[in-house]
Amino acid sequence: MKSLKQIAYSVFTGLLLVTSVANAEWFDRTEAIMGTQVSVQLWHDNKAIAEMCMDQVISEMHRIDHLMSTYKSHSELSMVNANAAGEAVAVSDELFELIQLALELGVVTQGAFDITYASVGKHYDFRKGQIPSETQKQAALSVISIKNVVLNEKDTTVRFTREGVRIDLGGIAKGHAVESAVRLLRANGVESAIVTAGGDSRVLGDHRGRPWAVGIRDPRQKDGLVARMPVQEEAISTSGDYERYFEADGVRYHHIIEPTSGDSARSVRSVTVIGPDAIKTDALSTGVFVLGKERGLELIDSLDDFEAIVIDQYGEMHFSRGLEPGA
Ligand code: AMP
Ligand code: MG
């Protein structure tokens, strides 16, 4: 039999639970980091803790940006680009592991996702409407290959086999930042949240009993959506030809580059990949964009746990096998 004291205690804790749940609400924050919009939204019953969690997410995004930006001349990645052709450069475990994963995903995507694309990529400036000259392009193409990046796991060093090799993690670092941020939220006991960096999102839990709904943008209408995807404990990444681009003589020059031609990939307008991990969905969405509809969907169908939606150059949507109507 429960004593009166025990009953009073359980009524009291029950009331506490009811009031704290009744006080729970959504909190959100948006900032411009890593050259894009970063946002976090979470459900919590304590405003101070929610604010602390959002501060941590924002600091984490800044930390990763300082490590991996090629726009910051003192970032760890810029040090690699400046020195790795001459000597093996020792890097942090975090940067080493991300480069290692990026190279592995290069193999998975049959070379479509290639971080050495940057040898030609560095000659593009989408704000200024600048593209590489033919000479620059040909010189760069001869050094674009993931084989030109040599990793030494024992002392976590990176070395380039040739002069002129450059690497850029723009197609994978946002996914990494989103995963890291979600890990922090989980460690703080948050059960329901979404973290987004540009086109890459990772959700924690569900949206109060329902899946989260993440919109897929209409590639040719800024505020239009073509679909809303339900996601739960998953990541979703979209790569689009509308993120960074300019048009000249009716041709769209945008930020996703074919490593074989050094030109923007133009067979599709956007690719969305859904899967268990934002680092992989980020790199795969970029890689599938380069591969195009047929080869890209074939690749996704060959992988467990990943699905994709491709919007082709005519605006038509195509789905991987698991998302086809009736699947
Ligand atoms: P996302 O928006 O995730 O598709 O990434 C696009 C970014 O990935 C670009 O802004 C570049 O930094 C980088 N990128 C472009 N082309 C490639 C490529 N073929 N392989 C790897 N990264 C690329
Ligand atoms: Mg990507």
Short mmCIF file of N, CA and C in Angstrom, two decimals, residues 154-268:
data_model
loop_
_atom_site.label_atom_id
_atom_site.label_comp_id
_atom_site.label_asym_id
_atom_site.label_seq_id
_atom_site.Cartn_x
_atom_site.Cartn_y
_atom_site.Cartn_z
N LYS A 154 47.73 7.21 -40.17
CA LYS A 154 48.55 7.08 -38.96
C LYS A 154 48.83 8.47 -38.34
N ASP A 155 49.25 9.41 -39.19
CA ASP A 155 49.54 10.74 -38.61
C ASP A 155 48.56 11.80 -39.11
N THR A 156 47.39 11.37 -39.58
CA THR A 156 46.32 12.25 -40.10
C THR A 156 46.87 13.41 -40.95
N THR A 157 47.57 13.03 -42.03
CA THR A 157 48.08 14.06 -42.94
C THR A 157 47.38 13.95 -44.30
N VAL A 158 47.41 15.08 -45.00
CA VAL A 158 46.86 15.17 -46.36
C VAL A 158 47.97 15.65 -47.27
N ARG A 159 48.11 14.99 -48.41
CA ARG A 159 49.13 15.41 -49.38
C ARG A 159 48.52 15.37 -50.77
N PHE A 160 48.90 16.33 -51.61
CA PHE A 160 48.47 16.32 -53.01
C PHE A 160 49.63 15.78 -53.84
N THR A 161 49.30 14.97 -54.86
CA THR A 161 50.37 14.38 -55.67
C THR A 161 50.88 15.37 -56.72
N ARG A 162 50.10 16.43 -56.99
CA ARG A 162 50.46 17.35 -58.08
C ARG A 162 50.28 18.80 -57.66
N GLU A 163 51.05 19.68 -58.26
CA GLU A 163 50.82 21.12 -58.12
C GLU A 163 49.46 21.45 -58.74
N GLY A 164 48.78 22.43 -58.21
CA GLY A 164 47.53 22.88 -58.83
C GLY A 164 46.29 22.18 -58.30
N VAL A 165 46.47 21.10 -57.51
CA VAL A 165 45.30 20.42 -56.92
C VAL A 165 44.72 21.32 -55.82
N ARG A 166 43.40 21.42 -55.80
CA ARG A 166 42.69 22.16 -54.74
C ARG A 166 41.52 21.29 -54.30
N ILE A 167 41.17 21.36 -53.02
CA ILE A 167 39.95 20.67 -52.59
C ILE A 167 38.98 21.67 -51.96
N ASP A 168 37.70 21.33 -52.03
CA ASP A 168 36.65 22.20 -51.49
C ASP A 168 35.57 21.29 -50.92
N LEU A 169 35.13 21.59 -49.71
CA LEU A 169 34.16 20.72 -49.04
C LEU A 169 32.75 21.32 -49.06
N GLY A 170 32.52 22.29 -49.95
CA GLY A 170 31.22 22.96 -50.02
C GLY A 170 30.04 22.02 -50.27
N GLY A 171 30.30 20.85 -50.84
CA GLY A 171 29.21 19.91 -51.11
C GLY A 171 28.98 18.91 -49.99
N ILE A 172 29.70 19.04 -48.88
CA ILE A 172 29.56 18.05 -47.80
C ILE A 172 29.65 18.67 -46.39
N ALA A 173 30.26 19.86 -46.29
CA ALA A 173 30.51 20.46 -44.97
C ALA A 173 29.22 20.91 -44.27
N LYS A 174 28.22 21.33 -45.04
CA LYS A 174 26.97 21.76 -44.41
C LYS A 174 26.28 20.55 -43.77
N GLY A 175 26.33 19.42 -44.46
CA GLY A 175 25.75 18.19 -43.89
C GLY A 175 26.47 17.80 -42.61
N HIS A 176 27.79 17.94 -42.63
CA HIS A 176 28.59 17.63 -41.44
C HIS A 176 28.20 18.56 -40.29
N ALA A 177 28.04 19.85 -40.59
CA ALA A 177 27.69 20.84 -39.55
C ALA A 177 26.31 20.53 -38.97
N VAL A 178 25.38 20.16 -39.83
CA VAL A 178 24.02 19.84 -39.39
C VAL A 178 24.03 18.60 -38.49
N GLU A 179 24.79 17.58 -38.88
CA GLU A 179 24.89 16.36 -38.05
C GLU A 179 25.50 16.69 -36.68
N SER A 180 26.57 17.50 -36.67
CA SER A 180 27.22 17.87 -35.41
C SER A 180 26.26 18.62 -34.50
N ALA A 181 25.51 19.54 -35.11
CA ALA A 181 24.56 20.35 -34.32
C ALA A 181 23.47 19.47 -33.72
N VAL A 182 22.99 18.52 -34.49
CA VAL A 182 21.93 17.63 -33.99
C VAL A 182 22.47 16.76 -32.85
N ARG A 183 23.74 16.36 -32.97
CA ARG A 183 24.35 15.57 -31.89
C ARG A 183 24.37 16.38 -30.59
N LEU A 184 24.67 17.68 -30.69
CA LEU A 184 24.69 18.54 -29.51
C LEU A 184 23.30 18.63 -28.89
N LEU A 185 22.29 18.79 -29.75
CA LEU A 185 20.92 18.91 -29.25
C LEU A 185 20.52 17.62 -28.52
N ARG A 186 20.86 16.50 -29.13
CA ARG A 186 20.51 15.22 -28.53
C ARG A 186 21.19 15.07 -27.17
N ALA A 187 22.46 15.48 -27.09
CA ALA A 187 23.20 15.38 -25.82
C ALA A 187 22.56 16.25 -24.74
N ASN A 188 21.87 17.30 -25.15
CA ASN A 188 21.18 18.18 -24.19
C ASN A 188 19.76 17.72 -23.91
N GLY A 189 19.40 16.55 -24.39
CA GLY A 189 18.08 16.00 -24.07
C GLY A 189 16.96 16.47 -24.98
N VAL A 190 17.28 17.22 -26.04
CA VAL A 190 16.22 17.69 -26.95
C VAL A 190 15.71 16.47 -27.75
N GLU A 191 14.39 16.37 -27.85
CA GLU A 191 13.82 15.19 -28.53
C GLU A 191 13.14 15.51 -29.84
N SER A 192 12.88 16.82 -30.05
CA SER A 192 12.14 17.19 -31.25
C SER A 192 12.76 18.47 -31.82
N ALA A 193 13.40 18.38 -32.98
CA ALA A 193 14.08 19.56 -33.53
C ALA A 193 14.37 19.37 -35.01
N ILE A 194 14.63 20.50 -35.67
CA ILE A 194 15.14 20.45 -37.05
C ILE A 194 16.28 21.46 -37.15
N VAL A 195 17.37 21.04 -37.78
CA VAL A 195 18.50 21.94 -38.02
C VAL A 195 18.71 21.99 -39.53
N THR A 196 18.84 23.19 -40.07
CA THR A 196 19.00 23.36 -41.52
C THR A 196 20.19 24.27 -41.81
N ALA A 197 20.99 23.90 -42.81
CA ALA A 197 22.04 24.79 -43.33
C ALA A 197 21.88 24.80 -44.84
N GLY A 198 21.38 25.89 -45.39
CA GLY A 198 21.11 25.95 -46.83
C GLY A 198 20.13 24.85 -47.23
N GLY A 199 20.56 23.96 -48.11
CA GLY A 199 19.66 22.89 -48.58
C GLY A 199 19.74 21.61 -47.77
N ASP A 200 20.45 21.64 -46.65
CA ASP A 200 20.63 20.41 -45.87
C ASP A 200 19.94 20.48 -44.52
N SER A 201 19.09 19.50 -44.25
CA SER A 201 18.36 19.47 -42.98
C SER A 201 18.47 18.11 -42.34
N ARG A 202 18.40 18.12 -41.00
CA ARG A 202 18.36 16.86 -40.25
C ARG A 202 17.30 17.06 -39.18
N VAL A 203 16.38 16.10 -39.05
CA VAL A 203 15.35 16.23 -38.03
C VAL A 203 15.61 15.24 -36.90
N LEU A 204 15.22 15.69 -35.73
CA LEU A 204 15.32 14.87 -34.53
C LEU A 204 13.89 14.57 -34.08
N GLY A 205 13.57 13.31 -33.95
CA GLY A 205 12.22 12.94 -33.52
C GLY A 205 11.18 13.34 -34.54
N ASP A 206 9.97 13.59 -34.06
CA ASP A 206 8.91 14.00 -34.97
C ASP A 206 8.40 15.39 -34.58
N HIS A 207 7.38 15.85 -35.30
CA HIS A 207 6.85 17.19 -35.08
C HIS A 207 5.58 17.07 -34.24
N ARG A 208 5.79 16.76 -32.95
CA ARG A 208 4.67 16.62 -32.02
C ARG A 208 3.64 15.60 -32.51
N GLY A 209 4.13 14.38 -32.73
CA GLY A 209 3.22 13.29 -33.10
C GLY A 209 3.03 13.09 -34.59
N ARG A 210 3.54 14.02 -35.39
CA ARG A 210 3.46 13.87 -36.85
C ARG A 210 4.87 13.95 -37.42
N PRO A 211 5.09 13.42 -38.64
CA PRO A 211 6.43 13.60 -39.22
C PRO A 211 6.68 15.09 -39.51
N TRP A 212 7.92 15.49 -39.56
CA TRP A 212 8.25 16.83 -40.04
C TRP A 212 7.92 16.87 -41.54
N ALA A 213 7.57 18.04 -42.03
CA ALA A 213 7.34 18.17 -43.47
C ALA A 213 8.38 19.15 -44.02
N VAL A 214 9.27 18.67 -44.87
CA VAL A 214 10.32 19.53 -45.43
C VAL A 214 9.99 19.81 -46.89
N GLY A 215 9.93 21.10 -47.24
CA GLY A 215 9.53 21.49 -48.59
C GLY A 215 10.65 21.32 -49.61
N ILE A 216 10.27 20.91 -50.82
CA ILE A 216 11.22 20.90 -51.94
C ILE A 216 10.87 22.08 -52.83
N ARG A 217 11.85 22.94 -53.02
CA ARG A 217 11.62 24.18 -53.74
C ARG A 217 11.37 23.96 -55.23
N ASP A 218 10.51 24.80 -55.78
CA ASP A 218 10.37 24.85 -57.23
C ASP A 218 11.64 25.52 -57.76
N PRO A 219 12.42 24.82 -58.59
CA PRO A 219 13.71 25.39 -59.01
C PRO A 219 13.59 26.70 -59.79
N ARG A 220 12.42 26.99 -60.33
CA ARG A 220 12.29 28.22 -61.12
C ARG A 220 11.34 29.25 -60.49
N GLN A 221 10.93 29.01 -59.24
CA GLN A 221 10.06 29.99 -58.56
C GLN A 221 10.50 30.12 -57.12
N LYS A 222 11.06 31.29 -56.79
CA LYS A 222 11.75 31.44 -55.52
C LYS A 222 10.96 30.98 -54.30
N ASP A 223 9.69 31.38 -54.20
CA ASP A 223 8.94 30.99 -53.01
C ASP A 223 7.99 29.83 -53.23
N GLY A 224 8.11 29.19 -54.39
CA GLY A 224 7.20 28.07 -54.69
C GLY A 224 7.76 26.74 -54.23
N LEU A 225 6.85 25.83 -53.84
CA LEU A 225 7.27 24.47 -53.47
C LEU A 225 6.64 23.50 -54.46
N VAL A 226 7.38 22.43 -54.80
CA VAL A 226 6.78 21.41 -55.66
C VAL A 226 6.29 20.22 -54.85
N ALA A 227 6.81 20.09 -53.64
CA ALA A 227 6.37 18.96 -52.79
C ALA A 227 6.75 19.23 -51.34
N ARG A 228 6.08 18.52 -50.46
CA ARG A 228 6.48 18.52 -49.05
C ARG A 228 6.78 17.08 -48.68
N MET A 229 7.99 16.82 -48.21
CA MET A 229 8.38 15.45 -47.89
C MET A 229 8.26 15.20 -46.39
N PRO A 230 7.57 14.13 -46.02
CA PRO A 230 7.53 13.79 -44.59
C PRO A 230 8.86 13.15 -44.17
N VAL A 231 9.47 13.65 -43.11
CA VAL A 231 10.72 13.05 -42.62
C VAL A 231 10.69 12.92 -41.10
N GLN A 232 11.29 11.84 -40.63
CA GLN A 232 11.28 11.54 -39.20
C GLN A 232 12.61 10.87 -38.86
N GLU A 233 13.38 11.44 -37.93
CA GLU A 233 14.72 10.90 -37.59
C GLU A 233 15.57 10.68 -38.84
N GLU A 234 15.52 11.64 -39.77
CA GLU A 234 16.23 11.46 -41.03
C GLU A 234 16.85 12.77 -41.48
N ALA A 235 17.66 12.67 -42.53
CA ALA A 235 18.24 13.87 -43.14
C ALA A 235 17.69 14.03 -44.54
N ILE A 236 17.63 15.27 -45.00
CA ILE A 236 17.15 15.54 -46.37
C ILE A 236 18.00 16.68 -46.95
N SER A 237 18.56 16.46 -48.12
CA SER A 237 19.41 17.48 -48.75
C SER A 237 18.94 17.75 -50.16
N THR A 238 18.90 19.02 -50.52
CA THR A 238 18.57 19.36 -51.90
C THR A 238 19.73 20.17 -52.50
N SER A 239 20.16 19.76 -53.69
CA SER A 239 21.13 20.53 -54.47
C SER A 239 20.38 21.11 -55.65
N GLY A 240 20.50 22.41 -55.87
CA GLY A 240 19.74 23.02 -56.95
C GLY A 240 20.60 23.97 -57.78
N ASP A 241 20.18 24.18 -59.03
CA ASP A 241 20.97 25.07 -59.91
C ASP A 241 20.58 26.54 -59.71
N TYR A 242 19.79 26.80 -58.64
CA TYR A 242 19.31 28.16 -58.35
C TYR A 242 20.00 28.76 -57.13
N GLU A 243 20.89 28.00 -56.48
CA GLU A 243 21.50 28.49 -55.24
C GLU A 243 22.53 29.60 -55.50
N ARG A 244 23.46 29.31 -56.40
CA ARG A 244 24.48 30.30 -56.79
C ARG A 244 24.60 30.20 -58.28
N TYR A 245 24.21 31.24 -58.99
CA TYR A 245 24.26 31.16 -60.45
C TYR A 245 24.19 32.55 -61.08
N PHE A 246 24.51 32.60 -62.36
CA PHE A 246 24.21 33.77 -63.18
C PHE A 246 23.92 33.27 -64.58
N GLU A 247 23.28 34.10 -65.37
CA GLU A 247 22.98 33.68 -66.75
C GLU A 247 23.69 34.60 -67.73
N ALA A 248 24.23 34.02 -68.78
CA ALA A 248 24.86 34.81 -69.84
C ALA A 248 24.49 34.16 -71.16
N ASP A 249 23.98 34.95 -72.09
CA ASP A 249 23.54 34.46 -73.41
C ASP A 249 22.61 33.26 -73.28
N GLY A 250 21.71 33.32 -72.30
CA GLY A 250 20.72 32.26 -72.13
C GLY A 250 21.27 30.99 -71.48
N VAL A 251 22.55 31.01 -71.07
CA VAL A 251 23.13 29.82 -70.43
C VAL A 251 23.25 30.08 -68.92
N ARG A 252 22.84 29.08 -68.15
CA ARG A 252 22.91 29.22 -66.69
C ARG A 252 24.23 28.63 -66.19
N TYR A 253 25.06 29.49 -65.59
CA TYR A 253 26.30 29.02 -64.97
C TYR A 253 26.03 28.92 -63.47
N HIS A 254 26.13 27.72 -62.92
CA HIS A 254 25.84 27.57 -61.49
C HIS A 254 26.90 26.73 -60.80
N HIS A 255 26.74 26.61 -59.50
CA HIS A 255 27.83 26.14 -58.62
C HIS A 255 28.08 24.63 -58.58
N ILE A 256 27.29 23.83 -59.27
CA ILE A 256 27.56 22.38 -59.25
C ILE A 256 28.27 22.03 -60.56
N ILE A 257 29.51 21.59 -60.42
CA ILE A 257 30.41 21.48 -61.57
C ILE A 257 30.69 20.02 -61.92
N GLU A 258 30.62 19.70 -63.20
CA GLU A 258 31.01 18.36 -63.67
C GLU A 258 32.52 18.25 -63.64
N PRO A 259 33.06 17.29 -62.87
CA PRO A 259 34.52 17.18 -62.81
C PRO A 259 35.15 16.83 -64.16
N THR A 260 34.38 16.22 -65.07
CA THR A 260 34.96 15.82 -66.36
C THR A 260 35.06 16.98 -67.35
N SER A 261 34.11 17.92 -67.30
CA SER A 261 34.13 19.01 -68.29
C SER A 261 34.56 20.35 -67.68
N GLY A 262 34.44 20.48 -66.36
CA GLY A 262 34.76 21.75 -65.72
C GLY A 262 33.65 22.78 -65.89
N ASP A 263 32.53 22.36 -66.47
CA ASP A 263 31.39 23.25 -66.72
C ASP A 263 30.26 22.90 -65.73
N SER A 264 29.26 23.78 -65.59
CA SER A 264 28.12 23.47 -64.71
C SER A 264 27.37 22.27 -65.27
N ALA A 265 26.85 21.42 -64.38
CA ALA A 265 26.06 20.26 -64.81
C ALA A 265 24.66 20.77 -65.16
N ARG A 266 24.15 20.44 -66.34
CA ARG A 266 22.88 21.07 -66.76
C ARG A 266 21.77 20.10 -67.11
N SER A 267 21.93 18.80 -66.81
CA SER A 267 20.88 17.88 -67.25
C SER A 267 19.69 17.86 -66.29
N VAL A 268 19.88 18.38 -65.07
CA VAL A 268 18.75 18.45 -64.12
C VAL A 268 18.75 19.82 -63.44
#
